[in-house]
mmCIF file of C-alpha atoms in Angstrom:
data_model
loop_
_atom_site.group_PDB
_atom_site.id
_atom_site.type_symbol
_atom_site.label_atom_id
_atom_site.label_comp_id
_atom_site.label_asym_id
_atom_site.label_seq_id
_atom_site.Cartn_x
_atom_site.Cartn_y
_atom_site.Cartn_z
ATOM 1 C CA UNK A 12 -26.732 -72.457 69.058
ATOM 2 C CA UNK A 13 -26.010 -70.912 72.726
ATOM 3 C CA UNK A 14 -28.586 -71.499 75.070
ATOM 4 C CA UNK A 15 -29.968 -68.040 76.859
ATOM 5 C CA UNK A 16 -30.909 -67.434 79.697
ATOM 6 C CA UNK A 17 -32.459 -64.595 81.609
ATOM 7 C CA UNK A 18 -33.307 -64.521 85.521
ATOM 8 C CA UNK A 19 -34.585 -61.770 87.886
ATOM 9 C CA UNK A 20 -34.195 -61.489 91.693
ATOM 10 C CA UNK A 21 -37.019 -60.506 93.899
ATOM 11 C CA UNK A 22 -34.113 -59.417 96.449
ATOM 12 C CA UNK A 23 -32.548 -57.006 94.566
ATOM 13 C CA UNK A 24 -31.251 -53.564 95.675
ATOM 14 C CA UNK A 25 -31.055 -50.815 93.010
ATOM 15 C CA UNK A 26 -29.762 -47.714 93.928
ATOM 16 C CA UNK A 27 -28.439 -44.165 93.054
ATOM 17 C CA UNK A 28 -24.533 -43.277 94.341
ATOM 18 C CA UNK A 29 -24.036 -39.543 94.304
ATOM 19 C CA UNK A 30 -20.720 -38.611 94.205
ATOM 20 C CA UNK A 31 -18.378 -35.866 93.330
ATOM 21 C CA UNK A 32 -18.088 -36.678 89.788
ATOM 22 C CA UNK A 33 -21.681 -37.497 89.036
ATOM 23 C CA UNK A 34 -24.498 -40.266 89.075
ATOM 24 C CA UNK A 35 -23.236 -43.504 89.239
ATOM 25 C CA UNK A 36 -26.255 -45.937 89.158
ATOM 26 C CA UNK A 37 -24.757 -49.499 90.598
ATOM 27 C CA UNK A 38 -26.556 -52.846 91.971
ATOM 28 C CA UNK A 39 -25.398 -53.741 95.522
ATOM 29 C CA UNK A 40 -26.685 -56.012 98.498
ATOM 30 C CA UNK A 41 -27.374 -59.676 98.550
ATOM 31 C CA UNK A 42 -24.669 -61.289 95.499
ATOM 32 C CA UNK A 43 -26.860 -62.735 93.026
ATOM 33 C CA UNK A 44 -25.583 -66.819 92.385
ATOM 34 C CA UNK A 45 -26.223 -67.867 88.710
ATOM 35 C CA UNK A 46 -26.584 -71.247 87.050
ATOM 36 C CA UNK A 47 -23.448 -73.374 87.621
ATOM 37 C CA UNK A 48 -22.595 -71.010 90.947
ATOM 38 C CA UNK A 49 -21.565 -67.998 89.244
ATOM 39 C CA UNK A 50 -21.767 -65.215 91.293
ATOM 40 C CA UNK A 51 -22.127 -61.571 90.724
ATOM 41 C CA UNK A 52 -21.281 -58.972 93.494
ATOM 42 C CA UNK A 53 -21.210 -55.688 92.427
ATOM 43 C CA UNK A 54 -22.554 -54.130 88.912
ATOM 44 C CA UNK A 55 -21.678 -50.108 87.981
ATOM 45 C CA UNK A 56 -22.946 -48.044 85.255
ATOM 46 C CA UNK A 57 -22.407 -44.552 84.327
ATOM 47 C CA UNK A 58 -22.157 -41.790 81.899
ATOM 48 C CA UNK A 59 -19.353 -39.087 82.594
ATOM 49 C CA UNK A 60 -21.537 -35.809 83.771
ATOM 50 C CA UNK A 61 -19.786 -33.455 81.706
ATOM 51 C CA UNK A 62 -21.149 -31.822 77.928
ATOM 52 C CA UNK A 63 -19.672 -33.186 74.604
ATOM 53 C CA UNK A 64 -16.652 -31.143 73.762
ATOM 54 C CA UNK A 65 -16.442 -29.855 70.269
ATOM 55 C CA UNK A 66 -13.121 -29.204 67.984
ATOM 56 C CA UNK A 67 -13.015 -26.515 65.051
ATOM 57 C CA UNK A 68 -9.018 -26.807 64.982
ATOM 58 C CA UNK A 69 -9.759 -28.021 61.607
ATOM 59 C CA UNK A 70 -10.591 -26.014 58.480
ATOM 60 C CA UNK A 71 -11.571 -29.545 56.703
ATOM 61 C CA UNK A 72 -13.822 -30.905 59.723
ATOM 62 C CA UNK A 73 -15.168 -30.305 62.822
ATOM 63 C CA UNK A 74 -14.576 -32.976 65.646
ATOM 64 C CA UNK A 75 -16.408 -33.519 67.847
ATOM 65 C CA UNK A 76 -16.423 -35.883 71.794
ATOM 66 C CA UNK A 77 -19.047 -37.216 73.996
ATOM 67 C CA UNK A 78 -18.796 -38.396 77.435
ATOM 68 C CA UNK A 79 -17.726 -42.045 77.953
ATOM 69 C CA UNK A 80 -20.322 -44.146 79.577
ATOM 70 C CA UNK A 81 -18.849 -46.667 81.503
ATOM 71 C CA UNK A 82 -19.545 -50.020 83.109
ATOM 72 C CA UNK A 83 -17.778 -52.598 85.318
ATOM 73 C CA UNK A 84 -18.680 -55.845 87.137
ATOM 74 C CA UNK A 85 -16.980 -57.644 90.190
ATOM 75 C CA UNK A 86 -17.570 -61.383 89.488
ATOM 76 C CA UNK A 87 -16.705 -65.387 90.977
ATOM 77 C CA UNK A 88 -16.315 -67.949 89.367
ATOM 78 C CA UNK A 89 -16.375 -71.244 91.585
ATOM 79 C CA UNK A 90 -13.990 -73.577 91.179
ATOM 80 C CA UNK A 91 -14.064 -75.518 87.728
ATOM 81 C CA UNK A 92 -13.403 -79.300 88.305
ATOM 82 C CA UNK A 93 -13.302 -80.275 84.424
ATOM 83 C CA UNK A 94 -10.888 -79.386 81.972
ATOM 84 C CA UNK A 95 -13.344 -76.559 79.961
ATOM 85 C CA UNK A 96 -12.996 -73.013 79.531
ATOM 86 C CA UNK A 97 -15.137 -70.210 80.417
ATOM 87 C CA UNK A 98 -15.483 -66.590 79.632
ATOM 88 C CA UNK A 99 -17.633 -63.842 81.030
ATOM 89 C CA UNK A 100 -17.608 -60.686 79.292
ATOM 90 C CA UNK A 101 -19.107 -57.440 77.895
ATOM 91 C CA UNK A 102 -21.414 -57.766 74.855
ATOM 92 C CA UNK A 103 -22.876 -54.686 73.409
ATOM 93 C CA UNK A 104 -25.368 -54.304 70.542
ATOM 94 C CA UNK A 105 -26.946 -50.909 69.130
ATOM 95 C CA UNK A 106 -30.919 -51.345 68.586
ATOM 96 C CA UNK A 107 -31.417 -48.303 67.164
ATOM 97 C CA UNK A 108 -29.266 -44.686 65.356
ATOM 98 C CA UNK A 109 -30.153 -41.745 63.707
ATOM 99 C CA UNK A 110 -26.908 -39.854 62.594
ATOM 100 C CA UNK A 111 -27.308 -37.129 60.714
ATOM 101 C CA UNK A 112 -25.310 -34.245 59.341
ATOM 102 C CA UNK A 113 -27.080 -31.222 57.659
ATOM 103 C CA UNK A 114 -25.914 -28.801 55.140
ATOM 104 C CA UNK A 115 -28.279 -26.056 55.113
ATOM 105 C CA UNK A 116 -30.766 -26.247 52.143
ATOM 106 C CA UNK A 117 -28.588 -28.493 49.385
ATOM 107 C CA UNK A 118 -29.244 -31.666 51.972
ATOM 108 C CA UNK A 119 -27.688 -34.293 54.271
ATOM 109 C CA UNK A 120 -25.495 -36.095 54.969
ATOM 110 C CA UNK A 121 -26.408 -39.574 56.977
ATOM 111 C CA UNK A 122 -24.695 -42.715 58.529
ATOM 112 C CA UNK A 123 -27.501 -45.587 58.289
ATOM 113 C CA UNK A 124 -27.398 -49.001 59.492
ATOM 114 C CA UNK A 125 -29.802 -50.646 56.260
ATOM 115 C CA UNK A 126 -30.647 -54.081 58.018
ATOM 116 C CA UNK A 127 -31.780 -51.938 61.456
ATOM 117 C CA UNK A 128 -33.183 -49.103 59.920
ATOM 118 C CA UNK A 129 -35.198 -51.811 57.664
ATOM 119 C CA UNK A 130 -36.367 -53.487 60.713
ATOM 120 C CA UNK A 131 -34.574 -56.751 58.888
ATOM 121 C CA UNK A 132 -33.087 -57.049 62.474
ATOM 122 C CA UNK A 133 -33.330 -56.170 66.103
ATOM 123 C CA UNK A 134 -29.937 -54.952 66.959
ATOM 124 C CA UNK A 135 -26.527 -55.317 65.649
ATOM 125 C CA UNK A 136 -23.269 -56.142 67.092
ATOM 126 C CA UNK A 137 -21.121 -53.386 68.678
ATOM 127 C CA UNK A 138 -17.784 -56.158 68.707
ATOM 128 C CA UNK A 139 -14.530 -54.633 68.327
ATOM 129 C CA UNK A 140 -14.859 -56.342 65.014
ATOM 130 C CA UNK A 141 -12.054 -59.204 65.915
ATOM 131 C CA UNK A 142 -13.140 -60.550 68.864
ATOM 132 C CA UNK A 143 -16.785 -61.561 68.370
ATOM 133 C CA UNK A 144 -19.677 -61.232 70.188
ATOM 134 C CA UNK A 145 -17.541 -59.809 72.879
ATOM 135 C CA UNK A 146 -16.945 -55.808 73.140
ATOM 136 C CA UNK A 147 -13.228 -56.205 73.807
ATOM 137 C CA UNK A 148 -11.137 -58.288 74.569
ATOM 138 C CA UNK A 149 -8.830 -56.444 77.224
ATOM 139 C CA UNK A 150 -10.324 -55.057 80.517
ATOM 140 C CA UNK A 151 -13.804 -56.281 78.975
ATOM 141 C CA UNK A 152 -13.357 -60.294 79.277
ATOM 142 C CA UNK A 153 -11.659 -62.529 81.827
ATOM 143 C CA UNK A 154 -10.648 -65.983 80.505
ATOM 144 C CA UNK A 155 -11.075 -68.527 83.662
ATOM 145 C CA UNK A 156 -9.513 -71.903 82.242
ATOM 146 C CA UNK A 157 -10.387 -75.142 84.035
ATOM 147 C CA UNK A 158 -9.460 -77.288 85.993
ATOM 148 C CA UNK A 159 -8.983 -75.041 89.045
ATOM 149 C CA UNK A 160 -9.123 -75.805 93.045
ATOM 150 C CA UNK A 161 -10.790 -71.980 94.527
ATOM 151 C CA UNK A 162 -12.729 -69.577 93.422
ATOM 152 C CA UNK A 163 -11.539 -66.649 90.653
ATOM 153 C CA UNK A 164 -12.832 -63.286 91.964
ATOM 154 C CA UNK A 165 -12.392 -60.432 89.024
ATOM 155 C CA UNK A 166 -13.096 -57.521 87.990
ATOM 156 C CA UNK A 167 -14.349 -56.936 84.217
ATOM 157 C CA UNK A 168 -14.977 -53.119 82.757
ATOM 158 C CA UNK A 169 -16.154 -51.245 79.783
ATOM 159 C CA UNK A 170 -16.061 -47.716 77.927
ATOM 160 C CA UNK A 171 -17.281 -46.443 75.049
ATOM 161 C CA UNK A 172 -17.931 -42.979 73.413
ATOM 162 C CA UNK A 173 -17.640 -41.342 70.042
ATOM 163 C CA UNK A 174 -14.800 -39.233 68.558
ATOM 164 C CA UNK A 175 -16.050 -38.471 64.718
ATOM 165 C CA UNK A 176 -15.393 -36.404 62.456
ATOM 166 C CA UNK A 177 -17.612 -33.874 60.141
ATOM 167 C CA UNK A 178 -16.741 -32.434 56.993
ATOM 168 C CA UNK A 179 -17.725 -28.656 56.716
ATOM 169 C CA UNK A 180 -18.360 -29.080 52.983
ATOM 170 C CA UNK A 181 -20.801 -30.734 51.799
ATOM 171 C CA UNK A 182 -19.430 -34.500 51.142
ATOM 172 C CA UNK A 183 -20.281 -35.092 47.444
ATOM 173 C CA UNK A 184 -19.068 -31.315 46.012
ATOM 174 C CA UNK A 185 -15.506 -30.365 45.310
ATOM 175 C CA UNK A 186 -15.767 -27.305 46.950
ATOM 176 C CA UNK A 187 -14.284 -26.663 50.211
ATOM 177 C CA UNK A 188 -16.917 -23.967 51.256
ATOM 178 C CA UNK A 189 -18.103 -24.818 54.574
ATOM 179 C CA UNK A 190 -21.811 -25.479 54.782
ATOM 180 C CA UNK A 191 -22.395 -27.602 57.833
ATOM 181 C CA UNK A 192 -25.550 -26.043 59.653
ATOM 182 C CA UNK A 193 -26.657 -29.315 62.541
ATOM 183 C CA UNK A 194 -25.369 -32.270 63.675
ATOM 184 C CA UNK A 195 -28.388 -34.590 64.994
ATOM 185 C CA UNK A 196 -27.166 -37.841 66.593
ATOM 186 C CA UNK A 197 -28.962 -40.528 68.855
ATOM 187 C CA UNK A 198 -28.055 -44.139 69.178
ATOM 188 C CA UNK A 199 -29.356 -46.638 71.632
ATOM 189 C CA UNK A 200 -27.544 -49.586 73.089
ATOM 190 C CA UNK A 201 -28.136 -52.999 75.156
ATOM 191 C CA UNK A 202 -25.133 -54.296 77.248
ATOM 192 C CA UNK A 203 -24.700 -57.268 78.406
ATOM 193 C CA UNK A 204 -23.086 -59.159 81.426
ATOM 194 C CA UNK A 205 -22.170 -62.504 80.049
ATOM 195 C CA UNK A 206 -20.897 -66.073 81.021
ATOM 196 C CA UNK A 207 -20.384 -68.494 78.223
ATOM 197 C CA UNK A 208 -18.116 -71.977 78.495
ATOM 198 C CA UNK A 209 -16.481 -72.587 75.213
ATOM 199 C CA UNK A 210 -16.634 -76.400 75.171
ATOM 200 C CA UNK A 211 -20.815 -76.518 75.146
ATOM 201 C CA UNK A 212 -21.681 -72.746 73.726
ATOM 202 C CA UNK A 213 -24.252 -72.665 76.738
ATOM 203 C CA UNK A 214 -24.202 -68.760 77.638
ATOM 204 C CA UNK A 215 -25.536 -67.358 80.610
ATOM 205 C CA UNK A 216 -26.762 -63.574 80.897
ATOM 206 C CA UNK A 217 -25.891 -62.216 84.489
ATOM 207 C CA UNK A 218 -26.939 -58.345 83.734
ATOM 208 C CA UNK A 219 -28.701 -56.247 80.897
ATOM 209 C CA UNK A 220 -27.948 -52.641 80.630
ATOM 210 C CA UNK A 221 -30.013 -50.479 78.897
ATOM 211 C CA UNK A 222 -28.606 -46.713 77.500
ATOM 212 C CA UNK A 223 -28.497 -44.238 75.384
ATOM 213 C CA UNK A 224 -26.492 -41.176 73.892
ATOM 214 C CA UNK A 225 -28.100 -37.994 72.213
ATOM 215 C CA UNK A 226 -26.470 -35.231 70.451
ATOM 216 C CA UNK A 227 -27.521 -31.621 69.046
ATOM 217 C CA UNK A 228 -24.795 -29.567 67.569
ATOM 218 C CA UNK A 229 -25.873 -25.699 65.857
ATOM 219 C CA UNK A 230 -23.611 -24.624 63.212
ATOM 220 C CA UNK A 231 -22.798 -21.058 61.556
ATOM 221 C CA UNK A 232 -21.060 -22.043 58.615
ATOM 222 C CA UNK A 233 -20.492 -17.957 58.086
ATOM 223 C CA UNK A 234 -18.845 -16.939 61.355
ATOM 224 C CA UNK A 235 -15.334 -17.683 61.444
ATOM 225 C CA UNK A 236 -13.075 -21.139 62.149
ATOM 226 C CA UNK A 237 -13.456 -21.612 66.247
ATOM 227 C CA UNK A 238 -17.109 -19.855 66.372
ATOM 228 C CA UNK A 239 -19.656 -21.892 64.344
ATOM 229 C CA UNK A 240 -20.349 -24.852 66.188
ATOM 230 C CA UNK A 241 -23.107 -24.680 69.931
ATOM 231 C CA UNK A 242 -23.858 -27.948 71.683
ATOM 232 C CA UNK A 243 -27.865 -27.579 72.204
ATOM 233 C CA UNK A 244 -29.973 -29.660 74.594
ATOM 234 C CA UNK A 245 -29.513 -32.147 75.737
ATOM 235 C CA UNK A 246 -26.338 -30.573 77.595
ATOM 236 C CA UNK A 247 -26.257 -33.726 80.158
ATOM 237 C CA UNK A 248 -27.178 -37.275 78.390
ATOM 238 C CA UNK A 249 -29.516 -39.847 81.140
ATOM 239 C CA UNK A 250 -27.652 -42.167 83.176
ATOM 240 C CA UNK A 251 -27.995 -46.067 81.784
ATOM 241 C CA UNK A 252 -30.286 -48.225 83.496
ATOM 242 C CA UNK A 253 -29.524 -51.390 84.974
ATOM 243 C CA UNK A 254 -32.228 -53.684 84.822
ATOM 244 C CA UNK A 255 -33.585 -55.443 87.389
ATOM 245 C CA UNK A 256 -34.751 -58.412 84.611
ATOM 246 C CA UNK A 257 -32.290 -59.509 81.710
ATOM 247 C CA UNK A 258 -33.176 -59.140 78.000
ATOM 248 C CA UNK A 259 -32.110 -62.273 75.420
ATOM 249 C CA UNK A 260 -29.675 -61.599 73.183
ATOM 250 C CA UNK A 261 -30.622 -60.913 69.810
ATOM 251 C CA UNK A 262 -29.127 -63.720 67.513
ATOM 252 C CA UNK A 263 -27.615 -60.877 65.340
ATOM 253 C CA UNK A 264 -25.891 -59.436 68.299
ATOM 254 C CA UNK A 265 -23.340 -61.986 68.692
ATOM 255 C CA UNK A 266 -22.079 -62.533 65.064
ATOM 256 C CA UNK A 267 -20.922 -60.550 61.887
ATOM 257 C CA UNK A 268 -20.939 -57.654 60.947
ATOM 258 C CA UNK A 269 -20.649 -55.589 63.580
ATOM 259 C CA UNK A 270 -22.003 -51.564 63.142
ATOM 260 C CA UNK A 271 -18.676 -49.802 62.498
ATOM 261 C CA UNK A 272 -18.819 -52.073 59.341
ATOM 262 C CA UNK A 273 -22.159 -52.386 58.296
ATOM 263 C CA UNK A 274 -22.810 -48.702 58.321
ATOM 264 C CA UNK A 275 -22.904 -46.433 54.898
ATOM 265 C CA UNK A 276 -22.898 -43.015 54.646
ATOM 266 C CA UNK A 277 -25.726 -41.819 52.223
ATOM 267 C CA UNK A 278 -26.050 -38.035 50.753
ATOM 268 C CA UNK A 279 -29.388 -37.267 50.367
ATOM 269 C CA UNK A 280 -29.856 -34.200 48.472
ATOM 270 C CA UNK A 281 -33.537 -31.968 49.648
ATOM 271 C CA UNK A 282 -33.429 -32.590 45.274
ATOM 272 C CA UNK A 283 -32.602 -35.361 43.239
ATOM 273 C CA UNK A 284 -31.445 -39.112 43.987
ATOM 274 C CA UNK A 285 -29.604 -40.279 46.910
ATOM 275 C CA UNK A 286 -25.843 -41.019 46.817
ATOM 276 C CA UNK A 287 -23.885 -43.585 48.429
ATOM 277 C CA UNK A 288 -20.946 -41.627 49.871
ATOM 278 C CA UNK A 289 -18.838 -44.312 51.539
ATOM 279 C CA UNK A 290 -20.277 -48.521 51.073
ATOM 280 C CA UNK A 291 -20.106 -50.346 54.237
ATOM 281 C CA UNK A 292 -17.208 -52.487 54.801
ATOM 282 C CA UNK A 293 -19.076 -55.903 54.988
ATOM 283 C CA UNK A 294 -21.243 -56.964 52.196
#
């Protein structure tokens, strides 16, 4: 079992950076030094300042994109005098999602996550689903393999967003009559700078991220392809917070499954029993 742990710095600067292209919230000031001399320089966080687009190219669906929210971390890593391995990374989890997809009076559609919404669990995994608990494994990890004589100085980074897709129909009838009326999403995530050497498991958390992304979509399923769909509030989603104490990781964070495969889609009719539309992948 990892060990976690979770510091806070009396010294730390927080600020705001206003830029052209929006809020970027970021940690600066004196480099915080971890356990075992890690050291953390710089940490960024962000949500692009611009609306979710939305897509009715599509007589099937309607598409629809959010801003990315980003994050990036300038870190050193001493020099390792043993022959172990270490690995700091992103690791995301979502604690909480309501995802919903209505059709007028016959019902909704919804994406659930069963052990969350249950309370069975605090937060699941957000892994790529290969490369667990980590995010990524690209721009979102650096590998740092010992023995080495000087420091490693890197940069590690981080985007996500979602691209779905919405049938007009409703899901569970073979008509192709569109009756999409509101689209009602907002999920909450934790994100997590982390340190972990291979050979012992011992982890070490160098920066919790807290944020969140919330999504109202207004549908005419009478007016024609191209005019049915109007983004309502909120129009601009709140910057992520960096926080000035880390969170532990949830034990469920860090192993299978991860949310893209735990997730079901469930019709529930305003009458009647609900349906399971599409099983989750992991059972």
């Amino acid at each position: 079992m990892p060990c976690f742990l979770w510091d806070c710095w009396p010294s730390l600067e927080i600020r705001v950076v206003l830029c052209a292209m929006g809020c970027i919230q970021s940690i600066r000031g004196k480099a915080r030094v971890f356990r075992e001399g890690i050291t953390v320089i710089d940490v960024k966080a962000s949500i692009d300042p611009i609306p979710t687009s939305i897509d009715e190219s599509s007589s099937v669906v309607l598409r629809y994109r959010t801003p990315h929210f980003r994050a990036s971390a300038q870190v050193v890593m001493p020099p390792i005098p043993k022959k172990e391995t270490w690995i700091v990374g992103w690791i995301q989890a979502c604690s909480h999602m309501e995802f919903y997809n209505q059709y007028g009076e016959q019902g909704m559609s919804s994406w659930e996550l069963p052990d969350l919404q249950e309370g069975k669990i605090e937060a699941i995994s957000d892994s790529d689903g290969v490369n667990y608990p980590w995010y990524g494994n690209t721009t979102e990890t650096c590998t740092i393999v010992g023995p080495t004589k000087r420091d490693s100085k890197f940069i590690i980074s981080m985007n996500d967003n979602f691209y779905p897709s919405v049938t007009w129909a409703v899901p569970v009838s073979e008509s192709n009559v569109a009756k999409l009326t509101n689209i009602y999403r907002d999920q909450s995530f934790t994100t997590w700078l982390v340190a972990t050497n291979t050979s012992t498991n011992d982890m070490i958390i160098l920066q919790t991220l807290h944020w969140r992304m919330q999504l109202s979509i207004e549908v005419n399923p009478n007016r024609p392809l191209g005019q049915r769909a109007r983004l309502r509030e909120p129009i601009a989603q709140d910057q992520p917070k960096i926080l000035s104490k880390n969170e532990p990781i949830p034990p469920s964070a860090l192993v299978k499954p991860n949310a893209n495969d735990a997730q079901v889609l469930m019709w529930r009719p305003k009458y009647g029993q609900p349906l399971v539309v599409i099983p989750p992948k992991h059972r």
